[in-house]
Each structure stands twice: as C-alpha cells, then as structure tokens.
Amino acid sequence: MIHHVGLATDLYELTMAQSYLEHGKTGRAVFSLFVRKLPERRNFLVSAGLETLMGLLEKFRFGDTELRYLRSLGIFKDWFLDYLREYDPFRCQFYALPEGTIFFHNEPVLQVEGSLPDAQILETLVMNVIHFETLVASKAVRSYLVAGGKVLIDFGLRRSHSPLAGLLAARASYLAGFMGTSNLQAGMLYGIPVLGTMAHSFVMVFEDEEEAFRAFAESFPDRTVLLIDTYDTLEGAKKAIKLMKEGIKVVGVRIDSGDIAQLCWEVRDLLDREGFSHVKIVVSGGVDEEDIERWVSQNVPIDILGVGTKMVVSADAPYLDIAYKLVEYEGKPKFKLSPGKATFPYKRQIVREKEGGFFVKDRVIRYTEEGLVQKVRLPVPSLKEARERLMEQLSQLPPALRSLQKAQYPVEIE
C-alpha cells in the first residue's frame, strides 16, 4: 500500500525524538488525536481508518534502506539510528473510538500512550490515516442519510487524489452505508461488492448506439446496464427498449448528464409503458448529497446513484481541523493556551448520555474504562462490524443531526 512506511513521516518527528533522547525526556507520554471544530456543514463525524492505521503500523519500521537514507541527510547521530533500527510502534498502547463511532468536536478519536520519543514519532502517520478516512466517511454518510434507501455506489477512483486515496475512500464510503464500488482493488482487499457499466467511449466506437448496446449485452448477458445519454437520452432509452422487446435482458439504464430529474421521469415513463418497470435507472455525474436530497424530495424515479468526485475529495469541506497533541507527561497535565488552539489535558474518555433511545449529550472526562474509547487490541473489528456499528448509531442520532442543515450537539469537557 505504502512503501518505506517508516519514512511516511515529517522530519521534525525524528529530530524531536533524537533531542528527547539526548536530554533524558523519555517518560510516559499521552498524545491525543481530536478535531478542534466541526466543519461548517457537518453536524457530526464518523471515526474511520483505525484498521488501516494498525495495518500500516505493523510495517512501520526502519530497515537498512530507510537508515541509509537518514544517514545520508547528515542530521542524525549513529546512536539514534540504532534506536530507530529497534523501533517498534507497538511499544505504545492505543486507545481509540472503534471505527464507525459517531463523534463530535474536541473528543479523543485516538490516544497514543508510550515513551515520549516513541509516541511522538507516530504523529504524522496517525493524523494522516485517521484524518482521510474520517473525512470521507463523514462526507459519504450525508448521502446515505438522505438517499431514502436508494442504492449508493462509489464511483470516485478516477478523480481521487491518488490510487491510494481512491482505495481508502471506497473503504470509508462502504463503512458509511454505500452498497458497492467501481474500484476493483477495494473489492479484492476489503470484500466490497464491485459494480460498473460502460463509458461513452464504448458507445462511440461502434457505428451506431444500437450496435454498441447489442455488443455489450452479448458480452455480459446477465449484467447489462446501458449508458443511454451519449447522444440523445430518450432515443437511447428507446433503443434499449427495442433490444428488450427482442428478448435481450437489460438490468438497467444509466444517465450521466443533462436535466437528470426530467430525464429520469421521461425514461421511467417509456420503460413502464412498454412493460419494463423492473429495469433500474442509474444516475451518475457529479452527484452529491444536495442533489440526492432534492431528487428524493421530488420523488424522482432513481434506483441507484453513482457518487464520485465530490465525495472522495469531500468537496465542501476538504479537510478537518485535526490535531495530535501532548496531553500528559509523567502523569502531569500538558495543554496549550494558544488563542484558537487551546487543548485539554490528560488521557480522556467519552461518556454519551441518551434519552428515549437518542443521543442527548456527550461528556469528555478523565480516562476510565467505561465509555466509548476502548483500548485497541489486534485484530481490530472488521469493516463489516464498523459498518454495523455506524448503522446502529445513526438510528440513535437526533433527527436534527441527521439533516443536511446545521445543528448543534452539546459536548461538555470536564
């Protein structure tokens, strides 16, 4: 997934670690990963990426290749490179929200406890992995909440910020309620159902649209979904109907452009009038949760939605104000007082209060074993379990927080 994982970090993590060791700062430390403030258009966040992180930590080592590079920089001392050669991230202990847990601002998503140099070195990787999957899962779940039970598919790989980002976004969106992905790598690695149709290039390479449809149906007789908007959407629908009247099985038709709502109504009418009410309508093309909410409220006859670009880059909120801060050292509280960046001391726990089956308030307290934060033990719960956890918690979320409209939720920090 990532080569030379030990070097997937910032230079200053290692320079600080060397200086800590030189000056005897090796006591027990606790670092906390949290989001200072929710994005303007988010009512809550979804914890994601823990399984990915634990997998990467198993590879977070400094071997000959990594150490040779670090030595070439002329920055580090030989004894520190020897320390790195023996470095093992699992000398630290991890306390985290299980994946699929709903959380809010200033709540600990992950806490790392270990010697100060050991725990400091992990900052960059921890932030990077948890941030990205949490970002995408928190965006994707908004589509799930407004979809009204319609099938959602991740179509985002081609416009993700890298193949790795596309892979992890597929994972995060599946956790958040999507039913499948077009990403074959995600299908193989995570067991996510894979789905797909055809591109406009397939239609254009044939002499006419009908010939293209026939060819695809011949190649895939049991999973024929036809892209009907290459030239004229309604004419494309009529050609699909012609094939079906001849006995060719068509599972669905896809519309990727134009006035989606109007076209769906007209295509649905054509299909139903000819007795093909079982044929699904698939919609794609820049779809986001705002589109989905509008179409669902208008009862637009869409069965399946391909959601891509705006989800995998979290277009309306492309980053979280996430931080990894020292909160405890040698049993003493550590915190910042910087304006706008103040932090809270000590390892912490989240206690969630409920009334009538719904969340009503979170309290963030000094750590005890009872609460949402759990000590991480390997193997961590599976992606399927994380998805089930989120579905259960969404059912307990106050209706106002399930909306795309901004709502507040009380978090008390003791």
CSV table of C-alpha atoms in Angstrom, one decimal:
chain,number,residue,atom,x,y,z
A,1,MET,CA,0.0,0.0,0.0
A,2,ILE,CA,2.8,2.4,1.0
A,3,HIS,CA,6.5,1.7,0.5
A,4,HIS,CA,9.0,2.6,3.3
A,5,VAL,CA,6.3,3.2,5.8
A,6,GLY,CA,8.8,4.3,8.5
A,7,LEU,CA,9.6,7.3,6.3
A,8,ALA,CA,6.0,8.3,5.9
A,9,THR,CA,6.5,11.0,8.4
A,10,ASP,CA,7.7,14.5,8.8
A,11,LEU,CA,11.4,15.3,9.5
A,12,TYR,CA,10.7,17.1,12.8
A,13,GLU,CA,9.2,13.9,14.3
A,14,LEU,CA,12.6,12.4,14.2
A,15,THR,CA,14.6,15.5,15.1
A,16,MET,CA,12.4,15.9,18.2
A,17,ALA,CA,12.8,12.2,19.1
A,18,GLN,CA,16.6,12.5,18.9
A,19,SER,CA,16.6,15.5,21.1
A,20,TYR,CA,14.2,14.0,23.6
A,21,LEU,CA,16.6,11.0,24.0
A,22,GLU,CA,19.6,13.3,24.3
A,23,HIS,CA,18.1,15.2,27.1
A,24,GLY,CA,16.5,12.3,29.0
A,25,LYS,CA,12.9,13.1,28.1
A,26,THR,CA,11.8,9.5,27.8
A,27,GLY,CA,9.0,9.4,30.4
A,28,ARG,CA,5.5,8.1,29.8
A,29,ALA,CA,3.5,10.4,27.5
A,30,VAL,CA,0.0,10.6,26.2
A,31,PHE,CA,-0.9,12.2,22.8
A,32,SER,CA,-4.5,12.8,21.8
A,33,LEU,CA,-5.9,13.0,18.3
A,34,PHE,CA,-9.0,15.2,18.1
A,35,VAL,CA,-10.9,17.6,15.8
A,36,ARG,CA,-11.0,21.1,17.3
A,37,LYS,CA,-14.1,22.3,15.4
A,38,LEU,CA,-16.5,20.6,13.1
A,39,PRO,CA,-16.7,21.9,9.5
A,40,GLU,CA,-19.4,24.4,8.9
A,41,ARG,CA,-21.6,21.9,7.1
A,42,ARG,CA,-21.1,18.9,9.4
A,43,ASN,CA,-23.2,18.0,12.4
A,44,PHE,CA,-21.1,15.1,13.4
A,45,LEU,CA,-18.1,13.0,12.2
A,46,VAL,CA,-17.6,9.3,11.7
A,47,SER,CA,-14.4,7.6,13.0
A,48,ALA,CA,-12.7,5.6,10.3
A,49,GLY,CA,-9.2,4.4,9.4
A,50,LEU,CA,-8.2,2.5,12.5
A,51,GLU,CA,-7.9,-0.8,10.8
A,52,THR,CA,-5.8,0.8,8.0
A,53,LEU,CA,-3.6,2.5,10.6
A,54,MET,CA,-3.0,-0.7,12.6
A,55,GLY,CA,-2.0,-2.4,9.3
A,56,LEU,CA,0.5,0.3,8.5
A,57,LEU,CA,1.9,0.3,12.0
A,58,GLU,CA,2.8,-3.3,11.5
A,59,LYS,CA,5.1,-2.2,8.7
A,60,PHE,CA,6.3,1.0,10.4
A,61,ARG,CA,10.0,0.0,10.7
A,62,PHE,CA,13.4,1.4,9.9
A,63,GLY,CA,15.4,-1.1,7.9
A,64,ASP,CA,18.7,-0.8,6.1
A,65,THR,CA,17.2,1.2,3.2
A,66,GLU,CA,15.5,3.7,5.4
A,67,LEU,CA,18.5,4.1,7.7
A,68,ARG,CA,20.9,4.5,4.8
A,69,TYR,CA,18.8,7.4,3.6
A,70,LEU,CA,18.5,9.0,7.0
A,71,ARG,CA,22.3,8.7,7.5
A,72,SER,CA,22.8,10.5,4.1
A,73,LEU,CA,21.0,13.5,5.4
A,74,GLY,CA,23.8,14.3,7.8
A,75,ILE,CA,21.4,15.2,10.6
A,76,PHE,CA,21.1,12.2,12.8
A,77,LYS,CA,23.6,10.6,15.1
A,78,ASP,CA,24.6,7.0,14.8
A,79,TRP,CA,23.2,6.0,18.2
A,80,PHE,CA,19.8,7.5,17.2
A,81,LEU,CA,19.8,5.5,14.0
A,82,ASP,CA,20.5,2.4,16.2
A,83,TYR,CA,17.4,3.4,18.3
A,84,LEU,CA,15.3,3.6,15.1
A,85,ARG,CA,16.5,0.2,13.9
A,86,GLU,CA,14.9,-1.3,17.0
A,87,TYR,CA,11.9,0.9,16.9
A,88,ASP,CA,8.5,-0.8,17.3
A,89,PRO,CA,5.3,1.3,17.4
A,90,PHE,CA,3.6,-1.4,19.4
A,91,ARG,CA,5.7,-0.5,22.4
A,92,CYS,CA,3.0,2.2,22.6
A,93,GLN,CA,-0.6,1.5,23.7
A,94,PHE,CA,-3.5,2.8,21.7
A,95,TYR,CA,-6.9,4.0,23.0
A,96,ALA,CA,-9.5,4.7,20.3
A,97,LEU,CA,-13.0,5.1,19.2
A,98,PRO,CA,-14.0,1.9,17.4
A,99,GLU,CA,-14.4,2.5,13.7
A,100,GLY,CA,-17.9,3.6,12.8
A,101,THR,CA,-18.4,5.6,16.0
A,102,ILE,CA,-20.1,8.9,15.7
A,103,PHE,CA,-18.2,11.7,17.4
A,104,PHE,CA,-18.0,15.5,17.8
A,105,HIS,CA,-15.6,18.4,18.3
A,106,ASN,CA,-12.8,18.1,21.0
A,107,GLU,CA,-13.4,14.4,21.5
A,108,PRO,CA,-10.5,12.0,21.5
A,109,VAL,CA,-10.6,9.8,18.4
A,110,LEU,CA,-7.3,8.1,19.2
A,111,GLN,CA,-4.8,8.4,22.1
A,112,VAL,CA,-1.3,7.1,22.0
A,113,GLU,CA,0.5,6.3,25.2
A,114,GLY,CA,4.2,5.3,25.4
A,115,SER,CA,7.6,6.8,26.0
A,116,LEU,CA,7.7,10.3,24.7
A,117,PRO,CA,10.0,9.6,21.7
A,118,ASP,CA,8.1,6.5,20.7
A,119,ALA,CA,4.7,8.2,20.8
A,120,GLN,CA,6.0,11.4,19.1
A,121,ILE,CA,7.3,9.6,16.1
A,122,LEU,CA,3.8,8.3,15.2
A,123,GLU,CA,2.2,11.8,15.0
A,124,THR,CA,2.2,12.3,11.2
A,125,LEU,CA,1.1,8.8,10.2
A,126,VAL,CA,-1.7,8.7,12.8
A,127,MET,CA,-3.0,12.1,11.7
A,128,ASN,CA,-2.8,11.3,8.0
A,129,VAL,CA,-4.6,8.0,8.0
A,130,ILE,CA,-7.3,8.7,10.5
A,131,HIS,CA,-7.9,12.2,9.0
A,132,PHE,CA,-8.5,11.0,5.5
A,133,GLU,CA,-10.9,8.1,6.1
A,134,THR,CA,-12.8,10.0,8.7
A,135,LEU,CA,-13.1,12.9,6.3
A,136,VAL,CA,-14.5,10.8,3.5
A,137,ALA,CA,-16.8,8.6,5.8
A,138,SER,CA,-18.2,11.8,7.3
A,139,LYS,CA,-19.0,13.2,3.8
A,140,ALA,CA,-20.3,9.9,2.5
A,141,VAL,CA,-22.7,9.3,5.3
A,142,ARG,CA,-24.5,12.5,4.4
A,143,SER,CA,-25.5,10.9,1.1
A,144,TYR,CA,-26.6,7.8,2.9
A,145,LEU,CA,-28.8,9.7,5.3
A,146,VAL,CA,-30.8,11.5,2.6
A,147,ALA,CA,-30.9,8.7,0.0
A,148,GLY,CA,-34.1,7.2,1.3
A,149,GLY,CA,-32.9,3.6,0.9
A,150,LYS,CA,-31.7,4.1,-2.7
A,151,VAL,CA,-28.5,2.2,-3.6
A,152,LEU,CA,-25.3,4.2,-3.4
A,153,ILE,CA,-22.1,3.2,-5.3
A,154,ASP,CA,-18.7,4.7,-5.0
A,155,PHE,CA,-17.6,6.0,-8.5
A,156,GLY,CA,-14.7,8.1,-7.2
A,157,LEU,CA,-11.5,6.4,-8.1
A,158,ARG,CA,-10.7,8.2,-11.3
A,159,ARG,CA,-10.8,11.6,-9.7
A,160,SER,CA,-9.4,10.8,-6.3
A,161,HIS,CA,-6.1,12.4,-5.3
A,162,SER,CA,-4.2,9.1,-5.9
A,163,PRO,CA,-4.9,5.4,-6.3
A,164,LEU,CA,-4.4,5.0,-2.6
A,165,ALA,CA,-6.8,7.8,-1.8
A,166,GLY,CA,-9.4,6.1,-4.1
A,167,LEU,CA,-8.9,2.8,-2.4
A,168,LEU,CA,-9.3,4.2,1.1
A,169,ALA,CA,-12.3,6.4,0.0
A,170,ALA,CA,-14.0,3.2,-1.2
A,171,ARG,CA,-13.5,1.6,2.2
A,172,ALA,CA,-14.7,4.7,4.0
A,173,SER,CA,-17.8,5.1,1.9
A,174,TYR,CA,-18.7,1.4,2.3
A,175,LEU,CA,-18.4,1.9,6.1
A,176,ALA,CA,-20.7,4.9,5.7
A,177,GLY,CA,-23.5,2.9,4.1
A,178,PHE,CA,-22.7,2.6,0.4
A,179,MET,CA,-23.5,-0.7,-1.2
A,180,GLY,CA,-20.6,-1.1,-3.5
A,181,THR,CA,-17.7,0.4,-5.5
A,182,SER,CA,-16.4,0.5,-9.0
A,183,ASN,CA,-12.9,0.1,-7.6
A,184,LEU,CA,-11.6,-3.5,-8.2
A,185,GLN,CA,-8.7,-3.1,-5.7
A,186,ALA,CA,-11.2,-2.2,-3.0
A,187,GLY,CA,-13.3,-5.2,-4.0
A,188,MET,CA,-10.4,-7.5,-3.6
A,189,LEU,CA,-8.8,-6.1,-0.4
A,190,TYR,CA,-12.0,-5.3,1.5
A,191,GLY,CA,-14.6,-7.6,0.0
A,192,ILE,CA,-16.8,-4.7,-1.1
A,193,PRO,CA,-19.2,-5.6,-3.9
A,194,VAL,CA,-18.0,-4.2,-7.3
A,195,LEU,CA,-20.3,-2.7,-9.8
A,196,GLY,CA,-20.0,-0.8,-13.1
A,197,THR,CA,-21.4,-0.3,-16.5
A,198,MET,CA,-19.7,1.2,-19.6
A,199,ALA,CA,-18.2,4.5,-20.7
A,200,HIS,CA,-19.3,6.8,-23.5
A,201,SER,CA,-16.2,5.7,-25.4
A,202,PHE,CA,-17.7,2.2,-25.7
A,203,VAL,CA,-20.8,3.6,-27.4
A,204,MET,CA,-18.9,5.9,-29.6
A,205,VAL,CA,-16.5,3.3,-31.0
A,206,PHE,CA,-19.4,1.5,-32.7
A,207,GLU,CA,-21.1,2.7,-35.9
A,208,ASP,CA,-24.3,3.4,-34.0
A,209,GLU,CA,-25.7,3.3,-30.5
A,210,GLU,CA,-27.8,0.2,-31.0
A,211,GLU,CA,-24.9,-1.8,-32.2
A,212,ALA,CA,-22.9,-0.8,-29.1
A,213,PHE,CA,-25.8,-1.9,-26.9
A,214,ARG,CA,-26.1,-5.2,-28.6
A,215,ALA,CA,-22.4,-5.9,-28.3
A,216,PHE,CA,-22.4,-5.2,-24.6
A,217,ALA,CA,-25.4,-7.3,-24.0
A,218,GLU,CA,-23.8,-10.2,-25.9
A,219,SER,CA,-20.7,-9.9,-23.8
A,220,PHE,CA,-22.5,-9.6,-20.4
A,221,PRO,CA,-26.0,-11.1,-20.8
A,222,ASP,CA,-26.7,-11.2,-17.1
A,223,ARG,CA,-25.5,-7.8,-16.1
A,224,THR,CA,-26.3,-5.5,-18.9
A,225,VAL,CA,-26.6,-1.8,-17.8
A,226,LEU,CA,-26.7,0.5,-20.8
A,227,LEU,CA,-25.4,4.1,-20.8
A,228,ILE,CA,-28.1,5.9,-22.8
A,229,ASP,CA,-27.0,9.6,-22.8
A,230,THR,CA,-24.1,9.6,-25.2
A,231,TYR,CA,-26.2,11.3,-27.9
A,232,ASP,CA,-29.9,11.6,-27.1
A,233,THR,CA,-31.0,10.1,-23.8
A,234,LEU,CA,-34.6,9.4,-24.8
A,235,GLU,CA,-33.6,7.9,-28.1
A,236,GLY,CA,-31.1,5.8,-26.2
A,237,ALA,CA,-33.8,4.6,-23.9
A,238,LYS,CA,-36.0,3.7,-27.0
A,239,LYS,CA,-33.1,1.6,-28.4
A,240,ALA,CA,-32.7,-0.2,-25.1
A,241,ILE,CA,-36.4,-1.0,-25.2
A,242,LYS,CA,-36.2,-2.3,-28.7
A,243,LEU,CA,-33.5,-4.8,-27.6
A,244,MET,CA,-35.6,-5.9,-24.6
A,245,LYS,CA,-38.6,-6.5,-26.9
A,246,GLU,CA,-36.4,-8.8,-28.8
A,247,GLY,CA,-35.7,-10.8,-25.6
A,248,ILE,CA,-32.4,-9.3,-24.7
A,249,LYS,CA,-32.1,-8.9,-20.9
A,250,VAL,CA,-31.3,-5.4,-19.7
A,251,VAL,CA,-30.9,-4.9,-15.9
A,252,GLY,CA,-30.7,-1.1,-16.0
A,253,VAL,CA,-30.0,2.1,-17.9
A,254,ARG,CA,-27.6,4.8,-16.8
A,255,ILE,CA,-28.0,8.6,-17.2
A,256,ASP,CA,-24.9,10.7,-16.6
A,257,SER,CA,-25.7,14.2,-17.9
A,258,GLY,CA,-28.5,16.7,-18.7
A,259,ASP,CA,-31.5,17.6,-16.6
A,260,ILE,CA,-31.4,14.4,-14.5
A,261,ALA,CA,-34.8,14.7,-12.8
A,262,GLN,CA,-36.7,15.4,-16.1
A,263,LEU,CA,-34.9,12.7,-18.0
A,264,CYS,CA,-35.5,10.1,-15.3
A,265,TRP,CA,-39.2,10.9,-15.3
A,266,GLU,CA,-39.4,10.6,-19.1
A,267,VAL,CA,-37.2,7.4,-19.3
A,268,ARG,CA,-39.2,5.8,-16.4
A,269,ASP,CA,-42.4,6.6,-18.3
A,270,LEU,CA,-41.0,5.0,-21.5
A,271,LEU,CA,-39.9,1.9,-19.7
A,272,ASP,CA,-43.1,1.4,-17.7
A,273,ARG,CA,-45.4,1.9,-20.7
A,274,GLU,CA,-43.6,-0.9,-22.5
A,275,GLY,CA,-43.8,-3.2,-19.6
A,276,PHE,CA,-40.2,-2.9,-18.3
A,277,SER,CA,-40.9,-1.5,-14.9
A,278,HIS,CA,-38.3,-3.8,-13.4
A,279,VAL,CA,-35.4,-2.0,-15.3
A,280,LYS,CA,-33.4,0.1,-12.9
A,281,ILE,CA,-32.4,3.7,-13.5
A,282,VAL,CA,-28.8,4.5,-12.5
A,283,VAL,CA,-27.7,8.1,-12.2
A,284,SER,CA,-24.2,9.5,-12.0
A,285,GLY,CA,-22.2,12.6,-13.0
A,286,GLY,CA,-21.2,15.0,-10.2
A,287,VAL,CA,-23.7,13.7,-7.8
A,288,ASP,CA,-23.6,14.8,-4.1
A,289,GLU,CA,-25.9,14.8,-1.1
A,290,GLU,CA,-27.6,18.0,-2.1
A,291,ASP,CA,-28.6,16.5,-5.4
A,292,ILE,CA,-29.8,13.3,-3.7
A,293,GLU,CA,-31.8,15.1,-1.1
A,294,ARG,CA,-33.5,17.2,-3.8
A,295,TRP,CA,-34.3,14.3,-6.1
A,296,VAL,CA,-35.6,12.2,-3.2
A,297,SER,CA,-37.9,15.0,-2.0
A,298,GLN,CA,-39.3,15.3,-5.6
A,299,ASN,CA,-39.8,11.5,-5.8
A,300,VAL,CA,-37.6,11.4,-8.9
A,301,PRO,CA,-37.6,7.7,-10.1
A,302,ILE,CA,-33.9,6.9,-9.5
A,303,ASP,CA,-32.9,3.4,-8.2
A,304,ILE,CA,-29.1,3.6,-8.0
A,305,LEU,CA,-26.8,6.6,-7.5
A,306,GLY,CA,-23.1,6.6,-8.5
A,307,VAL,CA,-21.4,9.1,-6.2
A,308,GLY,CA,-17.8,10.1,-7.1
A,309,THR,CA,-15.7,13.2,-7.2
A,310,LYS,CA,-17.4,15.4,-4.6
A,311,MET,CA,-17.4,12.6,-2.1
A,312,VAL,CA,-13.8,11.3,-2.5
A,313,VAL,CA,-12.4,14.8,-2.2
A,314,SER,CA,-15.0,16.0,0.4
A,315,ALA,CA,-15.5,18.9,-1.9
A,316,ASP,CA,-17.4,21.2,0.5
A,317,ALA,CA,-15.1,20.5,3.5
A,318,PRO,CA,-11.8,19.2,2.1
A,319,TYR,CA,-10.0,18.9,5.5
A,320,LEU,CA,-10.7,18.6,9.2
A,321,ASP,CA,-9.1,20.8,11.9
A,322,ILE,CA,-7.5,17.7,13.3
A,323,ALA,CA,-4.6,17.8,15.8
A,324,TYR,CA,-2.3,15.4,17.7
A,325,LYS,CA,-1.3,17.0,20.9
A,326,LEU,CA,0.6,16.1,24.1
A,327,VAL,CA,-1.9,16.0,26.9
A,328,GLU,CA,0.0,14.2,29.6
A,329,TYR,CA,3.7,13.6,30.5
A,330,GLU,CA,4.9,11.7,33.5
A,331,GLY,CA,1.4,11.9,35.0
A,332,LYS,CA,1.3,15.7,34.8
A,333,PRO,CA,-1.2,17.6,32.6
A,334,LYS,CA,0.0,19.2,29.4
A,335,PHE,CA,-2.0,21.6,27.4
A,336,LYS,CA,-1.8,24.6,25.1
A,337,LEU,CA,-3.3,28.1,25.8
A,338,SER,CA,-2.7,29.5,22.3
A,339,PRO,CA,-5.8,31.5,21.1
A,340,GLY,CA,-8.0,29.3,18.9
A,341,LYS,CA,-5.8,26.3,19.6
A,342,ALA,CA,-6.2,25.6,23.3
A,343,THR,CA,-6.1,21.9,24.2
A,344,PHE,CA,-7.4,19.9,27.2
A,345,PRO,CA,-5.1,17.9,29.5
A,346,TYR,CA,-4.9,14.2,30.4
A,347,LYS,CA,-5.9,11.0,28.7
A,348,ARG,CA,-9.7,11.1,28.2
A,349,GLN,CA,-12.9,9.1,27.9
A,350,ILE,CA,-16.2,10.0,26.2
A,351,VAL,CA,-19.5,9.3,28.1
A,352,ARG,CA,-22.6,9.5,25.9
A,353,GLU,CA,-25.9,10.2,27.5
A,354,LYS,CA,-29.1,9.1,25.9
A,355,GLU,CA,-32.8,9.7,26.4
A,356,GLY,CA,-35.6,7.8,24.6
A,357,GLY,CA,-33.0,5.9,22.6
A,358,PHE,CA,-31.4,9.1,21.2
A,359,PHE,CA,-28.1,10.9,22.0
A,360,VAL,CA,-28.6,14.0,24.1
A,361,LYS,CA,-25.2,14.9,25.4
A,362,ASP,CA,-21.5,13.9,25.4
A,363,ARG,CA,-19.2,14.4,28.4
A,364,VAL,CA,-15.4,14.2,28.0
A,365,ILE,CA,-13.9,13.2,31.2
A,366,ARG,CA,-10.5,11.9,32.5
A,367,TYR,CA,-10.0,8.3,31.3
A,368,THR,CA,-11.8,5.4,32.8
A,369,GLU,CA,-12.5,2.0,31.2
A,370,GLU,CA,-16.2,2.7,30.9
A,371,GLY,CA,-17.1,4.8,27.8
A,372,LEU,CA,-16.8,5.0,24.1
A,373,VAL,CA,-13.0,5.0,24.0
A,374,GLN,CA,-11.5,1.5,24.1
A,375,LYS,CA,-8.0,0.1,24.4
A,376,VAL,CA,-7.0,-1.2,20.9
A,377,ARG,CA,-6.4,-4.9,20.7
A,378,LEU,CA,-5.4,-6.7,17.5
A,379,PRO,CA,-7.1,-7.6,15.3
A,380,VAL,CA,-9.4,-4.7,15.4
A,381,PRO,CA,-13.1,-5.2,14.5
A,382,SER,CA,-13.7,-5.7,10.8
A,383,LEU,CA,-15.0,-3.3,8.2
A,384,LYS,CA,-18.4,-5.1,8.3
A,385,GLU,CA,-18.5,-4.7,12.1
A,386,ALA,CA,-17.7,-1.0,11.8
A,387,ARG,CA,-20.4,-0.5,9.2
A,388,GLU,CA,-22.9,-2.2,11.5
A,389,ARG,CA,-21.8,-0.1,14.4
A,390,LEU,CA,-22.4,3.1,12.4
A,391,MET,CA,-25.9,1.9,11.3
A,392,GLU,CA,-26.9,1.3,14.9
A,393,GLN,CA,-25.6,4.7,16.0
A,394,LEU,CA,-27.3,6.5,13.1
A,395,SER,CA,-30.6,5.2,14.4
A,396,GLN,CA,-29.8,6.8,17.8
A,397,LEU,CA,-28.8,10.2,16.3
A,398,PRO,CA,-31.3,13.0,17.0
A,399,PRO,CA,-33.3,13.9,13.8
A,400,ALA,CA,-31.9,17.4,13.7
A,401,LEU,CA,-28.3,16.0,13.3
A,402,ARG,CA,-29.4,13.7,10.5
A,403,SER,CA,-30.3,16.6,8.4
A,404,LEU,CA,-28.0,18.4,6.0
A,405,GLN,CA,-28.9,21.6,7.8
A,406,LYS,CA,-26.5,22.7,10.5
A,407,ALA,CA,-27.5,21.7,14.1
A,408,GLN,CA,-25.6,21.7,17.4
A,409,TYR,CA,-24.9,18.9,19.8
A,410,PRO,CA,-23.7,19.5,23.4
A,411,VAL,CA,-20.2,18.4,24.3
A,412,GLU,CA,-19.2,19.1,27.9
A,413,ILE,CA,-15.5,18.9,28.7
A,414,GLU,CA,-14.7,18.3,32.4
